[in-house]
Amino acid sequence: MAKIRAVDHLVTLENGVQEVLWCGKNTVRGRGKLAPICFEAEAIGNSQDLRLSPNHCVYVSNPMAQLYFGTSAALVAVKSLVTGTTIKQLETLFPDFLKTTSKMTAAFLFLRAHEAYLFGASVQNAFSFRNL
């Protein structure tokens, strides 16, 4: 994510190539409810391990989306996708002495409209200033 900056372009799911208007980041203690969620390689089409904040949304398009949301696709908070096998909340993997010092940096992208965008082989969520 650090390589993406304002004026770069992303491929979005619904509207093709869109300009990034703003990028930001925030570092917080990655523990408790804020502990990062790790998607092992290939868990959601990602080619390598992917760590996301628990409230980050990813695009889910499979029979489970129909079952749970009544639609063929949905943006779902990653904390709802934890399986304990290929998708895990990392805090449970750290020894106790690391829990108080572990930090997580979340990156944010703003586009002209609220969009789902391609990041590797997975689909992520970006915001619009209109959402504020």
PDB file of N, CA and C in Angstrom, residues 39 44 50 52-61 69 73-79 81 87 116-117 122-125:
ATOM      1  N   PHE A  39      -4.791 -13.112   6.139  1.00  0.00           N
ATOM      2  CA  PHE A  39      -5.278 -14.028   5.112  1.00  0.00           C
ATOM      3  C   PHE A  39      -4.048 -14.728   4.553  1.00  0.00           C
ATOM      4  N   ILE A  44      -8.139 -15.775  -0.242  1.00  0.00           N
ATOM      5  CA  ILE A  44      -9.186 -15.039  -0.977  1.00  0.00           C
ATOM      6  C   ILE A  44      -8.690 -14.639  -2.357  1.00  0.00           C
ATOM      7  N   LEU A  50      -1.723 -11.622   3.464  1.00  0.00           N
ATOM      8  CA  LEU A  50      -2.297 -10.280   3.436  1.00  0.00           C
ATOM      9  C   LEU A  50      -2.843  -9.973   4.821  1.00  0.00           C
ATOM     10  N   LEU A  52      -4.933  -7.266   7.163  1.00  0.00           N
ATOM     11  CA  LEU A  52      -5.885  -6.163   7.073  1.00  0.00           C
ATOM     12  C   LEU A  52      -6.456  -5.858   8.449  1.00  0.00           C
ATOM     13  N   SER A  53      -6.889  -4.618   8.633  1.00  0.00           N
ATOM     14  CA  SER A  53      -7.529  -4.253   9.883  1.00  0.00           C
ATOM     15  C   SER A  53      -8.894  -4.952   9.946  1.00  0.00           C
ATOM     16  N   PRO A  54      -9.354  -5.298  11.140  1.00  0.00           N
ATOM     17  CA  PRO A  54     -10.580  -6.087  11.285  1.00  0.00           C
ATOM     18  C   PRO A  54     -11.822  -5.471  10.635  1.00  0.00           C
ATOM     19  N   ASN A  55     -11.911  -4.152  10.583  1.00  0.00           N
ATOM     20  CA  ASN A  55     -13.090  -3.514  10.005  1.00  0.00           C
ATOM     21  C   ASN A  55     -12.953  -3.204   8.517  1.00  0.00           C
ATOM     22  N   HIS A  56     -11.800  -3.543   7.941  1.00  0.00           N
ATOM     23  CA  HIS A  56     -11.617  -3.350   6.504  1.00  0.00           C
ATOM     24  C   HIS A  56     -12.574  -4.274   5.767  1.00  0.00           C
ATOM     25  N   CYS A  57     -13.142  -3.803   4.688  1.00  0.00           N
ATOM     26  CA  CYS A  57     -14.087  -4.613   3.914  1.00  0.00           C
ATOM     27  C   CYS A  57     -13.439  -5.153   2.649  1.00  0.00           C
ATOM     28  N   VAL A  58     -13.776  -6.396   2.324  1.00  0.00           N
ATOM     29  CA  VAL A  58     -13.365  -7.003   1.071  1.00  0.00           C
ATOM     30  C   VAL A  58     -14.623  -7.455   0.327  1.00  0.00           C
ATOM     31  N   TYR A  59     -14.481  -7.546  -0.965  1.00  0.00           N
ATOM     32  CA  TYR A  59     -15.568  -7.935  -1.843  1.00  0.00           C
ATOM     33  C   TYR A  59     -15.674  -9.455  -1.851  1.00  0.00           C
ATOM     34  N   VAL A  60     -16.840  -9.973  -1.486  1.00  0.00           N
ATOM     35  CA  VAL A  60     -17.075 -11.413  -1.470  1.00  0.00           C
ATOM     36  C   VAL A  60     -18.132 -11.722  -2.514  1.00  0.00           C
ATOM     37  N   SER A  61     -17.783 -12.605  -3.432  1.00  0.00           N
ATOM     38  CA  SER A  61     -18.705 -13.005  -4.494  1.00  0.00           C
ATOM     39  C   SER A  61     -18.664 -14.528  -4.607  1.00  0.00           C
ATOM     40  N   PHE A  69     -26.315 -12.743   2.756  1.00  0.00           N
ATOM     41  CA  PHE A  69     -26.729 -11.373   2.459  1.00  0.00           C
ATOM     42  C   PHE A  69     -27.844 -11.266   1.432  1.00  0.00           C
ATOM     43  N   ALA A  73     -23.056 -10.801  -4.341  1.00  0.00           N
ATOM     44  CA  ALA A  73     -21.777 -10.200  -3.935  1.00  0.00           C
ATOM     45  C   ALA A  73     -22.036  -9.164  -2.844  1.00  0.00           C
ATOM     46  N   ALA A  74     -21.040  -8.994  -1.956  1.00  0.00           N
ATOM     47  CA  ALA A  74     -21.180  -8.015  -0.875  1.00  0.00           C
ATOM     48  C   ALA A  74     -19.804  -7.587  -0.389  1.00  0.00           C
ATOM     49  N   LEU A  75     -19.721  -6.373   0.170  1.00  0.00           N
ATOM     50  CA  LEU A  75     -18.524  -5.926   0.885  1.00  0.00           C
ATOM     51  C   LEU A  75     -18.685  -6.374   2.331  1.00  0.00           C
ATOM     52  N   VAL A  76     -17.704  -7.131   2.822  1.00  0.00           N
ATOM     53  CA  VAL A  76     -17.811  -7.755   4.136  1.00  0.00           C
ATOM     54  C   VAL A  76     -16.604  -7.378   4.979  1.00  0.00           C
ATOM     55  N   ALA A  77     -16.838  -6.994   6.238  1.00  0.00           N
ATOM     56  CA  ALA A  77     -15.735  -6.709   7.169  1.00  0.00           C
ATOM     57  C   ALA A  77     -14.930  -7.988   7.366  1.00  0.00           C
ATOM     58  N   VAL A  78     -13.600  -7.882   7.274  1.00  0.00           N
ATOM     59  CA  VAL A  78     -12.768  -9.081   7.335  1.00  0.00           C
ATOM     60  C   VAL A  78     -12.881  -9.817   8.665  1.00  0.00           C
ATOM     61  N   LYS A  79     -13.239  -9.120   9.743  1.00  0.00           N
ATOM     62  CA  LYS A  79     -13.400  -9.817  11.024  1.00  0.00           C
ATOM     63  C   LYS A  79     -14.500 -10.865  10.944  1.00  0.00           C
ATOM     64  N   LEU A  81     -14.898 -12.853   8.466  1.00  0.00           N
ATOM     65  CA  LEU A  81     -14.422 -13.943   7.618  1.00  0.00           C
ATOM     66  C   LEU A  81     -13.424 -14.867   8.313  1.00  0.00           C
ATOM     67  N   ILE A  87      -7.602 -17.914   7.635  1.00  0.00           N
ATOM     68  CA  ILE A  87      -7.890 -16.513   7.966  1.00  0.00           C
ATOM     69  C   ILE A  87      -7.928 -16.425   9.487  1.00  0.00           C
ATOM     70  N   ALA A 116     -14.989  -0.397  -5.061  1.00  0.00           N
ATOM     71  CA  ALA A 116     -14.234  -1.609  -4.780  1.00  0.00           C
ATOM     72  C   ALA A 116     -13.128  -1.646  -5.828  1.00  0.00           C
ATOM     73  N   TYR A 117     -11.903  -1.882  -5.406  1.00  0.00           N
ATOM     74  CA  TYR A 117     -10.780  -1.859  -6.348  1.00  0.00           C
ATOM     75  C   TYR A 117      -9.973  -3.149  -6.250  1.00  0.00           C
ATOM     76  N   SER A 122      -7.268  -9.868  -5.070  1.00  0.00           N
ATOM     77  CA  SER A 122      -8.434  -9.665  -4.218  1.00  0.00           C
ATOM     78  C   SER A 122      -9.021  -8.278  -4.466  1.00  0.00           C
ATOM     79  N   VAL A 123     -10.269  -8.115  -4.068  1.00  0.00           N
ATOM     80  CA  VAL A 123     -10.970  -6.846  -4.259  1.00  0.00           C
ATOM     81  C   VAL A 123     -11.104  -6.163  -2.911  1.00  0.00           C
ATOM     82  N   GLN A 124     -10.672  -4.893  -2.821  1.00  0.00           N
ATOM     83  CA  GLN A 124     -10.674  -4.127  -1.583  1.00  0.00           C
ATOM     84  C   GLN A 124     -11.694  -2.993  -1.671  1.00  0.00           C
ATOM     85  N   ASN A 125     -11.747  -2.191  -0.636  1.00  0.00           N
ATOM     86  CA  ASN A 125     -12.733  -1.133  -0.512  1.00  0.00           C
ATOM     87  C   ASN A 125     -12.032   0.219  -0.388  1.00  0.00           C
TER      88      ASN A 125
END
